[in-house]
């Protein structure tokens, strides 16, 4: 049903339609509205599930682990520091093969403390063994949750649905909220691969020594590789069932004949489409790849999407200190056999919630098209502030240290 | 008694039974002759949830305690027509019982992390409730590190939410799994790898640590109890009682660790008994925040009888006897005795080596020090 609805409430409605058995919640901005709405749905009787208020994000993920291990469909949501606080359990959930679905309302990580949106939090979890799907808008955010439960339970792996905090969670948009009957037809009841059943007792979470751990990791990697096909297929099936494109591995926008292709994740792809349109109107051959599935990373699909590009710009909402772009590394691997032909640059943008304006994007892509970008740039960096700080306190150069 | 038992004259074969006794053809199996006072463990019908062949050290108090706890809990669940699942924190118990591809567990068992067993148990209980499985009960277990320290936030959360979980802490008073470092349950003066017996105040400092049974009571949960592996009938009874209740329940079991405490493997039960009889480890029960019962001390012994069997306290006796520290430990025991009325007279202050109380050393000369195992 088409509704004028806040992103968080649309997500809550979509999650509710997935009939979770256990929802565990600890509030953190900007995730709060999601768990608030789910608590209301449970309280008024519109959603029949166990709603567990926990004392920390670490407990939230742990409750989800326990619930999933007995064959219950488990859901939680978090952001930023909350995600970091539950990291030990995040890795454990994937290691135990538990198909938990978690929304992450993407937010910067402190210090300094900052509650606004970037994607530093989930990028820090790229090796966690969770699938990571990024929503471009609130329609996709709602739809991705329905797909996430299908994908997670088919693979017996947990899935993170990443949506930009505030920009999406708190934005009111038109969303076609998935209907209960549609979801029921699309998402079968959870059939666990392994479960704590007294009739057939199993030991889950045994200690595994060097003689078997490598094999465990190898098999987990194989499962992630197999997930590429599953994510793509579930996206196609969703489109057939719901009549709209959501999810899948990636979307391309005006990449035909594009010499400069920008790759990005999440809500910034909307603004980037405007920028691409503006530049195309000016005759600048640019295109966009909006990446939905960051883990597993769809190498083959990305290679196809970038096949005609001479320059690739990785626009990133997170940053690896001391290294550079995060997604850039994945793209470099894709472009490895064309290393001499394709220029790959990273633009770090919108860190800690700084606005990413269409004008700034048009400017940086115009420069990219002219081959003027440095390998790593920070969009709208305040050069004067940086210079003043460097002059006052460094980092010190050799001469200044003496 | 809640035990199920066969008659002593029944053929001591394995047929139909769940466990196997090494000693057959004798009435002495299980150390009790009379069926009505037999423990569950002496019955061939016991569940044997933790099988032999696991990798615990010789004389491990935790392995002993866990077997009794889970067998009793399973029996109680089955008597009510249900069954059991268990959640385990990281620690010795998890490591020695689940080295892949082996498992010593014969019930559904889940280990997630060191600090989250209570929350995982919450999730298990919630998941079972959501699936309509009211017949499956949940027992969570962990050592003192996983319970009083790193898992404490989760434990408190499980208590205050009122989750239907029995949580059992096996307290061996340090981080034994990682090599005997201090935990929040390590007693004062005890030597550990991080509170070494050197300097002006050797061993663990006084005035630190947590009394988690009392903190659990402050949550006013349905049931809190302490127990030791010296009185296994008591432990069985408390587990059975706890399984008859719903909501969060907590049992804190003292489980001596021969390796970490520097004690003989054959002394595990003896040391646990001395911990109780000295007053250092009060054994009591509480419901909804009120003490409802204590195990009175039949014959109080001085704390040094307990201390002297353990090399972690050896520095209190050699090279010179540390009267002051022994006296401070005695004062802690005396306070427990007053607080819980362990001598039957809550207000009475026991006087040690007083002929009136009959409290004298059971060990006499300190020759026992030489019996203690050599330090590694």
XYZ file of N, CA and C in Angstrom, chain B residues 158-317:
480
model
N 19.128 -10.136 32.501
C 18.278 -11.341 32.512
C 17.424 -11.388 33.776
N 18.031 -11.007 34.909
C 17.293 -10.980 36.185
C 16.146 -9.976 36.140
N 16.475 -8.730 35.750
C 15.458 -7.674 35.877
C 14.314 -7.850 34.882
N 14.584 -8.517 33.777
C 13.492 -8.743 32.816
C 12.574 -9.866 33.252
N 13.037 -10.679 34.182
C 12.199 -11.778 34.637
C 12.191 -12.971 33.699
N 13.294 -13.145 32.963
C 13.337 -14.240 31.986
C 13.317 -15.607 32.679
N 12.693 -16.561 32.023
C 12.516 -17.895 32.616
C 13.761 -18.742 32.370
N 14.809 -18.441 33.126
C 16.089 -19.124 32.950
C 16.676 -19.445 34.321
N 17.188 -20.660 34.479
C 18.012 -20.977 35.647
C 19.458 -20.751 35.259
N 20.115 -19.822 35.949
C 21.525 -19.557 35.668
C 22.369 -20.144 36.791
N 23.364 -20.938 36.420
C 24.244 -21.558 37.406
C 25.662 -21.050 37.201
N 26.231 -20.483 38.262
C 27.625 -20.036 38.230
C 28.486 -21.062 38.952
N 29.479 -21.580 38.244
C 30.454 -22.469 38.872
C 31.650 -21.612 39.273
N 31.757 -21.369 40.559
C 32.740 -20.407 41.071
C 34.016 -21.131 41.496
N 35.063 -20.983 40.694
C 36.358 -21.504 41.134
C 37.319 -20.369 41.457
N 36.750 -19.188 41.595
C 37.402 -18.035 42.217
C 38.588 -17.472 41.447
N 38.635 -17.710 40.136
C 39.642 -17.046 39.295
C 39.395 -17.452 37.843
N 40.190 -16.856 36.942
C 40.115 -17.230 35.523
C 40.998 -18.442 35.295
N 40.449 -19.621 35.519
C 41.264 -20.818 35.437
C 41.576 -21.195 33.988
N 40.634 -20.894 33.088
C 40.798 -21.294 31.698
C 41.980 -20.599 31.027
N 42.316 -19.418 31.510
C 43.385 -18.645 30.873
C 44.675 -18.692 31.677
N 44.688 -19.442 32.769
C 45.928 -19.595 33.509
C 45.932 -18.978 34.889
N 44.777 -18.995 35.539
C 44.665 -18.607 36.959
C 44.986 -17.129 37.190
N 44.185 -16.257 36.539
C 44.280 -14.831 36.870
C 43.098 -14.437 37.754
N 43.249 -13.315 38.437
C 42.230 -12.867 39.374
C 40.904 -12.552 38.675
N 39.803 -12.904 39.313
C 38.477 -12.474 38.865
C 37.836 -11.669 39.992
N 36.624 -11.184 39.732
C 35.880 -10.459 40.763
C 35.380 -11.375 41.865
N 35.650 -12.675 41.742
C 35.259 -13.620 42.790
C 36.476 -14.191 43.513
N 37.652 -13.726 43.175
C 38.853 -14.221 43.857
C 38.882 -13.691 45.288
N 39.103 -14.552 46.263
C 39.094 -14.084 47.654
C 40.349 -13.282 47.988
N 40.241 -12.428 48.990
C 41.408 -11.664 49.403
C 42.542 -12.591 49.831
N 43.751 -12.137 49.576
C 44.989 -12.830 49.945
C 45.334 -13.990 49.028
N 44.414 -14.398 48.152
C 44.716 -15.534 47.279
C 45.749 -15.147 46.236
N 46.672 -16.024 46.030
C 47.653 -15.831 44.977
C 47.055 -16.252 43.646
N 47.138 -15.361 42.647
C 46.819 -15.738 41.269
C 47.953 -15.202 40.402
N 47.870 -15.458 39.106
C 48.929 -15.001 38.203
C 48.962 -13.486 38.089
N 47.847 -12.823 38.436
C 47.834 -11.361 38.390
C 47.735 -10.750 39.785
N 47.727 -11.561 40.809
C 47.834 -11.082 42.200
C 48.861 -11.983 42.878
N 50.108 -11.769 42.492
C 51.136 -12.715 42.901
C 51.509 -12.534 44.365
N 52.091 -13.577 44.910
C 52.422 -13.587 46.340
C 53.758 -12.904 46.582
N 53.805 -11.646 46.180
C 55.037 -10.868 46.357
C 54.652 -9.498 46.913
N 55.643 -8.765 47.384
C 55.412 -7.406 47.852
C 54.910 -7.354 49.276
N 54.475 -6.155 49.658
C 54.061 -5.924 51.039
C 52.763 -6.630 51.395
N 51.828 -6.662 50.420
C 50.544 -7.323 50.674
C 50.367 -8.412 49.641
N 51.010 -9.573 49.827
C 50.976 -10.617 48.796
C 49.571 -11.150 48.542
N 49.327 -11.524 47.292
C 48.021 -12.072 46.930
C 47.010 -10.988 46.616
N 45.763 -11.390 46.480
C 44.684 -10.466 46.120
C 44.404 -9.498 47.266
N 44.027 -8.276 46.907
C 43.797 -7.258 47.934
C 42.459 -7.497 48.648
N 42.362 -7.027 49.841
C 41.101 -7.057 50.587
C 40.181 -5.951 50.093
N 38.895 -6.186 50.242
C 37.932 -5.118 49.991
C 37.506 -4.968 48.547
N 37.906 -5.928 47.695
C 37.440 -5.877 46.313
C 36.574 -7.093 46.028
N 36.029 -7.122 44.819
C 35.263 -8.287 44.397
C 33.778 -8.137 44.668
N 33.028 -9.114 44.156
C 31.564 -9.019 44.206
C 30.956 -10.237 44.890
N 29.935 -9.972 45.639
C 29.141 -11.040 46.246
C 27.885 -11.178 45.389
N 28.004 -11.953 44.309
C 26.920 -11.978 43.324
C 25.633 -12.625 43.853
N 25.700 -13.643 44.716
C 24.425 -14.140 45.252
C 23.615 -13.029 45.928
N 24.301 -12.162 46.671
C 23.571 -11.064 47.327
C 23.102 -10.017 46.326
N 23.907 -9.808 45.274
C 23.467 -8.878 44.219
C 22.254 -9.470 43.491
N 22.301 -10.775 43.280
C 21.145 -11.435 42.656
C 19.909 -11.261 43.532
N 20.088 -11.415 44.849
C 18.959 -11.228 45.769
C 18.387 -9.822 45.668
N 19.276 -8.852 45.445
C 18.806 -7.463 45.342
C 17.886 -7.261 44.148
N 17.952 -8.163 43.172
C 17.025 -8.094 42.039
C 15.654 -8.665 42.398
N 15.556 -9.243 43.594
C 14.305 -9.834 44.088
C 13.746 -10.871 43.115
N 14.646 -11.700 42.596
C 14.226 -12.765 41.684
C 13.671 -13.933 42.503
N 12.941 -14.845 41.847
C 12.263 -15.905 42.603
C 13.189 -16.753 43.470
N 14.385 -17.038 43.000
C 15.212 -17.981 43.763
C 16.694 -17.682 43.586
N 17.405 -17.641 44.705
C 18.862 -17.537 44.712
C 19.357 -18.572 45.716
N 20.402 -19.305 45.339
C 20.960 -20.271 46.282
C 22.457 -20.379 46.077
N 23.142 -20.748 47.148
C 24.539 -21.128 47.034
C 24.646 -22.603 47.375
N 25.694 -23.230 46.872
C 25.904 -24.651 47.122
C 27.364 -24.960 46.842
N 27.766 -26.155 47.206
C 29.128 -26.581 46.902
C 29.105 -28.030 46.423
N 30.250 -28.464 45.921
C 30.343 -29.864 45.504
C 30.631 -30.780 46.693
N 30.668 -30.188 47.903
C 30.837 -31.037 49.083
C 29.512 -31.650 49.518
N 28.413 -31.013 49.160
C 27.106 -31.550 49.517
C 26.269 -31.664 48.249
N 26.450 -32.776 47.568
C 25.840 -32.937 46.254
C 24.346 -33.221 46.343
N 23.923 -33.794 47.471
C 22.478 -33.959 47.669
C 21.820 -32.585 47.755
N 22.468 -31.694 48.471
C 21.961 -30.327 48.613
C 21.913 -29.635 47.254
N 22.971 -29.825 46.481
C 23.007 -29.218 45.143
C 21.873 -29.753 44.265
N 21.713 -31.064 44.273
C 20.618 -31.671 43.503
C 19.261 -31.125 43.943
N 19.099 -31.041 45.262
C 17.819 -30.582 45.793
C 17.533 -29.150 45.355
N 18.576 -28.314 45.396
C 18.372 -26.903 45.043
C 18.061 -26.746 43.555
N 18.753 -27.516 42.731
C 18.481 -27.457 41.295
C 17.045 -27.922 41.028
N 16.670 -28.994 41.677
C 15.315 -29.523 41.494
C 14.275 -28.504 41.950
N 14.546 -27.890 43.097
C 13.635 -26.860 43.609
C 13.537 -25.692 42.627
N 14.694 -25.262 42.137
C 14.714 -24.127 41.205
C 13.955 -24.452 39.921
N 14.059 -25.704 39.491
C 13.381 -26.091 38.246
C 11.869 -26.168 38.434
N 11.444 -26.227 39.668
C 10.012 -26.211 39.942
C 9.427 -24.814 39.915
N 10.305 -23.835 39.748
C 9.853 -22.441 39.727
C 10.070 -21.867 38.324
N 9.461 -20.716 38.083
C 9.665 -20.026 36.813
C 10.237 -18.648 37.082
N 10.712 -18.020 36.021
C 11.365 -16.732 36.171
C 12.859 -16.923 36.368
N 13.587 -15.835 36.580
C 15.033 -15.963 36.725
C 15.419 -16.575 38.063
N 16.286 -17.573 38.016
C 16.769 -18.227 39.224
C 18.283 -18.330 39.127
N 18.944 -18.246 40.267
C 20.412 -18.194 40.259
C 20.978 -19.113 41.325
N 21.871 -20.003 40.910
C 22.557 -20.875 41.866
C 24.059 -20.682 41.695
N 24.703 -20.403 42.816
C 26.138 -20.118 42.823
C 26.837 -21.289 43.512
N 27.604 -22.057 42.735
C 28.190 -23.292 43.254
C 29.702 -23.137 43.403
N 30.193 -23.361 44.598
C 31.641 -23.321 44.816
C 32.253 -24.611 44.285
N 33.187 -24.473 43.341
C 33.797 -25.648 42.713
C 35.320 -25.517 42.785
N 35.955 -26.108 43.788
C 37.403 -25.998 43.904
C 38.113 -26.472 42.637
N 39.229 -25.814 42.354
C 40.008 -26.097 41.152
C 41.399 -26.552 41.589
N 41.689 -27.843 41.492
C 42.978 -28.338 41.977
C 44.168 -27.605 41.354
N 44.081 -27.363 40.050
C 45.194 -26.709 39.365
C 45.370 -25.271 39.854
N 44.292 -24.523 39.835
C 44.382 -23.108 40.169
C 44.586 -22.842 41.648
N 44.052 -23.712 42.466
C 44.154 -23.489 43.902
C 45.416 -24.133 44.477
N 46.083 -24.953 43.669
C 47.261 -25.643 44.162
C 46.891 -26.641 45.241
N 45.962 -27.502 44.889
C 45.472 -28.473 45.872
C 45.513 -29.866 45.255
N 45.486 -30.834 46.109
C 45.446 -32.209 45.623
C 44.134 -32.473 44.896
N 44.213 -33.258 43.845
C 42.989 -33.620 43.117
C 42.022 -34.362 44.031
N 42.567 -35.077 44.985
C 41.712 -35.855 45.893
C 41.102 -34.971 46.984
N 41.471 -33.692 47.025
C 40.986 -32.811 48.080
C 39.834 -31.906 47.668
N 39.363 -32.042 46.430
C 38.346 -31.108 45.928
C 37.124 -31.034 46.846
N 36.568 -32.171 47.176
C 35.362 -32.184 47.998
C 35.688 -31.761 49.426
N 36.835 -32.210 49.909
C 37.240 -31.858 51.273
C 37.416 -30.351 51.431
N 38.044 -29.735 50.449
C 38.263 -28.291 50.522
C 36.937 -27.541 50.438
N 36.060 -28.002 49.569
C 34.744 -27.363 49.468
C 34.012 -27.449 50.809
N 34.147 -28.593 51.487
C 33.478 -28.758 52.779
C 34.070 -27.818 53.821
N 35.403 -27.685 53.784
C 36.057 -26.792 54.746
C 35.679 -25.325 54.485
N 35.463 -24.972 53.205
C 35.025 -23.607 52.895
C 33.698 -23.312 53.578
N 32.836 -24.325 53.619
C 31.527 -24.160 54.261
C 31.668 -24.174 55.780
N 32.414 -25.141 56.291
C 32.486 -25.310 57.747
C 33.284 -24.204 58.420
N 34.142 -23.528 57.674
C 34.859 -22.387 58.249
C 33.998 -21.128 58.229
N 32.958 -21.125 57.384
C 32.133 -19.930 57.250
C 32.549 -19.050 56.089
N 33.643 -19.406 55.427
C 34.091 -18.573 54.302
C 33.094 -18.601 53.151
N 32.434 -19.740 52.960
C 31.439 -19.832 51.889
C 30.085 -20.189 52.504
N 29.263 -19.191 52.776
C 27.961 -19.475 53.385
C 27.013 -20.148 52.397
N 26.361 -21.199 52.838
C 25.415 -21.920 51.980
C 23.999 -21.578 52.430
N 23.258 -20.962 51.531
C 21.921 -20.493 51.903
C 21.009 -20.458 50.688
N 19.745 -20.212 50.937
C 18.748 -20.043 49.885
C 17.979 -18.759 50.136
N 17.502 -18.153 49.071
C 16.684 -16.950 49.214
C 15.608 -16.945 48.148
N 14.431 -16.457 48.519
C 13.360 -16.304 47.544
C 12.859 -14.867 47.577
N 12.764 -14.285 46.398
C 12.294 -12.900 46.251
C 13.036 -11.954 47.191
N 14.333 -12.154 47.314
C 15.166 -11.222 48.058
C 15.301 -11.504 49.541
N 14.582 -12.522 50.051
C 14.650 -12.835 51.479
C 15.311 -14.189 51.680
N 16.226 -14.255 52.644
C 16.848 -15.539 52.954
C 15.784 -16.468 53.533
N 15.686 -17.658 52.949
C 14.656 -18.598 53.402
C 15.249 -19.824 54.080
N 16.541 -19.986 53.955
C 17.143 -21.157 54.601
C 18.653 -21.102 54.521
N 19.284 -21.637 55.562
C 20.745 -21.731 55.547
C 21.142 -23.162 55.891
N 22.331 -23.541 55.438
C 22.892 -24.821 55.866
C 23.764 -24.539 57.074
N 23.293 -24.898 58.272
C 24.070 -24.561 59.462
C 25.402 -25.317 59.495
N 26.372 -24.700 60.131
C 27.668 -25.351 60.287
C 27.584 -26.275 61.494
N 27.878 -27.530 61.236
C 27.763 -28.502 62.327
C 28.883 -28.284 63.337
N 30.048 -28.026 62.799
C 31.192 -27.910 63.684
C 32.156 -26.922 63.029
N 32.203 -25.721 63.565
C 33.007 -24.689 62.919
C 34.493 -25.017 62.992
N 35.187 -24.780 61.900
C 36.637 -24.972 61.881
C 37.297 -23.628 61.593
N 38.506 -23.441 62.057
C 39.207 -22.200 61.748
C 39.511 -22.113 60.253
N 39.577 -20.885 59.745
C 39.797 -20.721 58.307
C 41.124 -21.327 57.876
N 42.076 -21.380 58.772
C 43.383 -21.888 58.344
C 43.313 -23.359 57.943
N 42.350 -24.083 58.468
C 42.190 -25.478 58.037
C 41.870 -25.550 56.547
N 41.114 -24.549 56.104
C 40.758 -24.442 54.688
C 41.944 -23.914 53.870
N 42.585 -22.893 54.412
C 43.647 -22.214 53.665
C 44.859 -23.109 53.441
N 45.151 -23.918 54.452
C 46.437 -24.603 54.477
C 46.526 -25.733 53.445
N 45.384 -26.134 52.908
C 45.408 -27.197 51.905
C 45.660 -26.663 50.493
N 45.811 -25.351 50.386
C 45.892 -24.744 49.055
C 47.152 -23.901 48.920
N 47.883 -24.165 47.853
C 49.123 -23.411 47.665
C 48.861 -21.948 47.332
N 47.659 -21.599 46.886
C 47.389 -20.182 46.601
C 47.395 -19.353 47.885
N 47.331 -20.027 49.040
C 47.424 -19.318 50.319
C 48.719 -19.661 51.075
N 49.645 -20.340 50.420
C 50.848 -20.828 51.117
C 51.664 -19.689 51.717
N 51.613 -18.530 51.059
C 52.403 -17.395 51.559
C 51.889 -16.875 52.904
N 50.718 -17.327 53.322
C 50.216 -16.929 54.644
C 50.883 -17.744 55.752
N 51.582 -18.805 55.397
C 52.167 -19.691 56.401
C 53.682 -19.810 56.289
